[in-house]
Structure formats: structure tokens, C-alpha cells
Amino acid sequence: MLVASRIHEQASRTPSAPAIRWQDRSVTYAELRELAAKAAAHLTGLQTGGAPVALRASKSPESAAAVLACLSVEQPVLLLSTDLGPQVFDALVSQAGCAAVISVDGADLRVQPVPVPPQAPVLPPDTCLLLTTSGSTGLPKIVPLPAAGVGRFVDWAAAQFGLTEGTRVLNYAPLNFDLCLLDIWATLCHGGEVVLVDPARAVQPRYLLRLFAEARPEVVQAVPMLFRLLTEAGDGHKFPEVRHVLLTGDHTPHRVRAGLPSLFPGASLHNVYGCTETNDSFLHTFGPQQAVEDDVLPLGRPLPAVEAALFHQGEVVTGPGTGELVVATPFQADGYLGDVAPGGRFFRRITDSGERTWYRTGDLVRRAPDGRLTLIGRNDLQVKVRGVRVNVEEIERVIQAHEGVVEAVVVPLPDPGAGTRLHAVVRTVDSGPSSLALRTHCAARLTRVAIPDAFRLVNEPLPVGPTDKVDRHRVRDHLMRELL
Amino acid sequence: MSLADEITRYVVSEYLPGTSPEELDPSYDLIDTGVVDSLRLLQLIAWLGERYRIPIDDMDISPENFQSVAAMTAFVTTAQDHAALS
């Protein structure tokens, strides 16, 4: 059954139960249904003709209710980050062929119709939500998620993590992240209470500790940042009511992981692997000893009905070895919106269990002789910065689009605090832009984590390799020697 | 050296290697341009608290207080005025 009808049924069953906790408010299921009905009233006059609407996804019960309203009237909705620059936002709205933009400000909801471009892509028939990849440039890819897949996902998540009436689940991720399919939507489908973390205070340890003490979440899913803040500020705090801790998005630093068992003495610890295109595909559950002792956590086991394989140069790696992880999940999209070019990340494949669409993750994975899978890193030029995948070539293209820039290279460098930081080396023309001007240029076109951390301006040509392309490795080695 | 100059120098020396303090306009948005991310925000808060003896733990702070050198200068001035009164 679909997400919206379940939440409405839940609202009939337990109208006065808390659905969303936000700041000092508690919104009950009846109130959530009311908010969604109000939002839906704004949508009724709209003739979208099957085109999606876009929502700038700020976090609040009203925003969540706006999404629920769209789901209820089967209006596909594109969730966009509040961090996107205005140019990127408009480009995505147009690329998705949106018929209107919804903005939620406090209790105010506005629907602004926009002209649908003539060459707008056709949505796959079952699309309910459209998310974007954490692409770094101007144009992240749009991922249309099928309602049936989302329904299967919320069922899996509820069964796996025991989400039921009254279960309190923390939501740390922004509303447009795929993680919300679990934190918010699976929770609401099963009668739980979503504890929304205020994004304005999401890095204040004191606020987080207080929220944990007061809202007493039982299931916590987040990027390593949250756990780092909590373990560092912990001072012996314990949250024994937390039953499940889900680490996502990145390698959780060993030091942070080692602090989890004492912070959450009653919790099962899980490493969850997934991406926006396929949702979760692997789960590894580990105990306190492994949290402290293991250098790198394995990917774990594929979820039920998930198929996975390693590809190396077009061949399937059957035994021990290394290859790109390819997966097919019951939750996934069938392709990017409007992307019909062959040779993309999605492809058809036949196995013993039949033919289905598979997805190349771009992640290199090693299979040990005992079958254990571990993640090595991106197999192309995508890197993860603070849990967000960015592509250095795309960032370079943005910098090079500045008229005062001759050439640019962006390299990821390890950083003890942030994990990875991006450094740009930019050759400018005489009296070209300052590094601050380049930042401003990037900020208008890139998502925030993709803005390089440091810009070094040079006058001489960048070093090139045998094919006359900039030699990234030499630039990187040079910077490493200088910085370390 | 004025309060604004001192904060500018700190921001430039910590986060903007290769930029001279004169280049950084007090209203330059440090958060939207990725100069100050959430990790650095914590570091900045700690530095301001220690350097200017602001009881950070007792104050309501938001990222907007650190959006630019001008915003931080205003924040420190207000906090010091507060401390002087109480």
C-alpha cells in the first residue's frame, strides 16, 4: 500500500499520537493530516498535466505535510535542497519540467506556477518522489522514485528496525535526502514519532545532547558528523533508549565508531550502504567489540531481494578480487529523468533470478577470500566530501567557466577534521579574478560542499601528463608535500 | 587593531591562505561561499569565546552570527555589552 494512504489510515487509528516533534512543538497525526489537507487545497487548482512540482525542502512539519499532500493527490514532487544556488535551482526545476514551485515559510505555503518547457521529459508512470543526486555542479541528476519501490522500502525498514506505533526516530538529514525515506516516511507509515533536528543548530553539541535527552529517540540514522559531535561532546552522557544506530554516507572514522558503544549502550550498531538511485542495498550489523577493533567495516550482506555483483573490465568477478559494485534493488529508480543515452549507470541484466535494471555504483569494492566485501572508494573522479558525492571534473568545469581563468584542477586532500577537503589550483589571466571572487563564482553554481576549500592562483601552466591532460597525481603529490 | 581587523586576520590566516586581509570585505558571506563549514563554525565559536571571553555556553547562537566578519564583530560587541551589564 502506498505511503500516503498508510499515513492517513494511521491518522484515523491514532489521531492524537505524536507524529512529528519540531522545536517545542509536537504535531499529532490528526494535525499532520490537517496540515496536509491545507497544503493539498493549494494544489487542487493546479493543472500540472502529470508534470511534477518542485519543493524547496526546508525542514518543518509544514514542509513534511506539503510532501504528504503531494503524495496524497498523486502529484509527483521534486525535493530540492535549500543549499542550491538560484541558478542551479531554476535549472533543475526546468530540467524536470516542473509545473509549479512550492515554497513553505513557517505556516505559509505558496504555489507559484512556472511555464513547463516544451521539451520536458516524461515521468515514469509510477513516480511519486523525485530526488537529486548529490552531484556537484549546476546540474545534479534527477532520480524519479517509483511509489511501489518506496512502499517496499518503508516495509523493509519497519521490519528491520522495529518501527511501530510510538517508535521515536531521529531525523538528522535534510528533507530532500534519501535518508528521510526511512527517518520520516517509514516512521510515519507505521505510527512512530519523527524527531526533526533543527538544521540551524545541527552542529551544536549542546543542542544535540539536550534533544537526545528530551526527545529520547530509539532509532538514529545519520552521517558520521552527528556521531562525531556526540562522542566528542559526550562527557559520559548515555542514551540507553536508543535501540538502533545506523551509520550512513561515509566511512565513519574509527575514533568516532569506538565511542558509540558507551554512548548508546543499548543499541545494535549498523553500517548501511546505499545511494539515492537504489536506496539501501547492504547492511552490516556489528557489536561493541567490532566497533572498537575493526579498521574498516565491511559492507555486510545484501538486503532481501537485492542482487549484487562486482564488475572488472566488463567481466564479473566471481572469487576474491576487486571490482565496481553493481546492484539491483527492489526500491530503485529505473534511470535518471530525461537520460536516454545508452552507456549510463543504469543497464539491463539477466541473471538466474530474471531480467531487471541494475545500477553501476561507481564504488570500488574488494571481496576477500572469505567473501567479506569492503568499500575501497570511487572508481572514477567522484569523491565524497562530508558524505556528499562530488565530481572534481565538474567543479573544474565550473571554475574554468570564469572568464579570467585559463585552466583549473581540483584535487581531494585528506584532512584530519573533515576527512577530505578539495584544493583548487587555478591558472588565471593577468589581472584575473581573486580567490574570493572565484569562491563567489562557485557559490552561485555549486552545492556548498563542492566549493573548494582552498584556491591557489598560479601564472604558469599546470603540469600535464603524456596525453596532454592535466596530471592530477602530480598536482596532488605536490600539494601533499607542501602541506604535510 | 580594531575588532573587525582582528577577526579578519584570524579568518584569513586560518581559512583563506594566500588571501590578504585587505581583500576580505567585512560583508563577504563566509558561509554561502564555503569558507566556513560546520566544523569550522565550531572552531570559530570556540576561538571567539576564548579570545573575547564570551560565555558561549550560556548564549543563544545561530550560524547567522558567523555569516561574515561584520556579523561576528556585531556578535562579539553585543556579547561584551551584555557581560558588562550583568
Short mmCIF file of N, CA and C in Angstrom, two decimals, chain A residues 402 405 428 431-441 455 457, chain B residues 19 23 28:
data_model
loop_
_atom_site.label_atom_id
_atom_site.label_comp_id
_atom_site.label_asym_id
_atom_site.label_seq_id
_atom_site.Cartn_x
_atom_site.Cartn_y
_atom_site.Cartn_z
N HIS A 402 34.76 30.67 -15.64
CA HIS A 402 35.01 32.07 -15.32
C HIS A 402 35.92 32.66 -16.39
N VAL A 405 39.79 32.76 -16.07
CA VAL A 405 40.50 31.53 -15.75
C VAL A 405 40.99 30.84 -17.01
N THR A 428 45.23 31.79 -13.82
CA THR A 428 44.36 32.89 -14.24
C THR A 428 45.09 33.76 -15.27
N SER A 431 45.75 40.08 -14.20
CA SER A 431 44.65 40.80 -13.56
C SER A 431 43.34 40.00 -13.61
N GLY A 432 43.48 38.71 -13.38
CA GLY A 432 42.31 37.82 -13.35
C GLY A 432 41.61 37.90 -12.00
N PRO A 433 40.65 37.01 -11.73
CA PRO A 433 39.86 37.09 -10.50
C PRO A 433 40.70 36.75 -9.27
N SER A 434 40.31 37.30 -8.13
CA SER A 434 40.94 36.91 -6.86
C SER A 434 40.34 35.58 -6.42
N SER A 435 40.94 34.96 -5.41
CA SER A 435 40.39 33.69 -4.96
C SER A 435 39.00 33.89 -4.35
N LEU A 436 38.77 35.06 -3.73
CA LEU A 436 37.44 35.32 -3.17
C LEU A 436 36.40 35.48 -4.27
N ALA A 437 36.81 36.09 -5.37
CA ALA A 437 35.88 36.25 -6.49
C ALA A 437 35.55 34.87 -7.08
N LEU A 438 36.54 33.98 -7.12
CA LEU A 438 36.29 32.63 -7.65
C LEU A 438 35.33 31.86 -6.73
N ARG A 439 35.49 32.07 -5.45
CA ARG A 439 34.56 31.44 -4.49
C ARG A 439 33.13 31.89 -4.74
N THR A 440 32.98 33.19 -4.90
CA THR A 440 31.64 33.73 -5.14
C THR A 440 31.07 33.13 -6.42
N HIS A 441 31.92 33.02 -7.44
CA HIS A 441 31.53 32.42 -8.72
C HIS A 441 31.06 30.97 -8.50
N PHE A 455 41.85 27.87 -2.79
CA PHE A 455 42.14 28.22 -4.18
C PHE A 455 43.56 28.72 -4.24
N LEU A 457 46.19 30.43 -6.77
CA LEU A 457 46.26 31.06 -8.09
C LEU A 457 47.70 30.99 -8.59
N THR B 19 45.23 34.76 0.69
CA THR B 19 44.42 35.97 0.55
C THR B 19 44.95 36.98 1.56
N GLU B 23 41.85 42.19 1.27
CA GLU B 23 40.94 41.73 0.22
C GLU B 23 39.57 41.31 0.76
N TYR B 28 31.58 40.05 3.21
CA TYR B 28 31.72 38.84 2.36
C TYR B 28 31.08 37.64 3.08
#
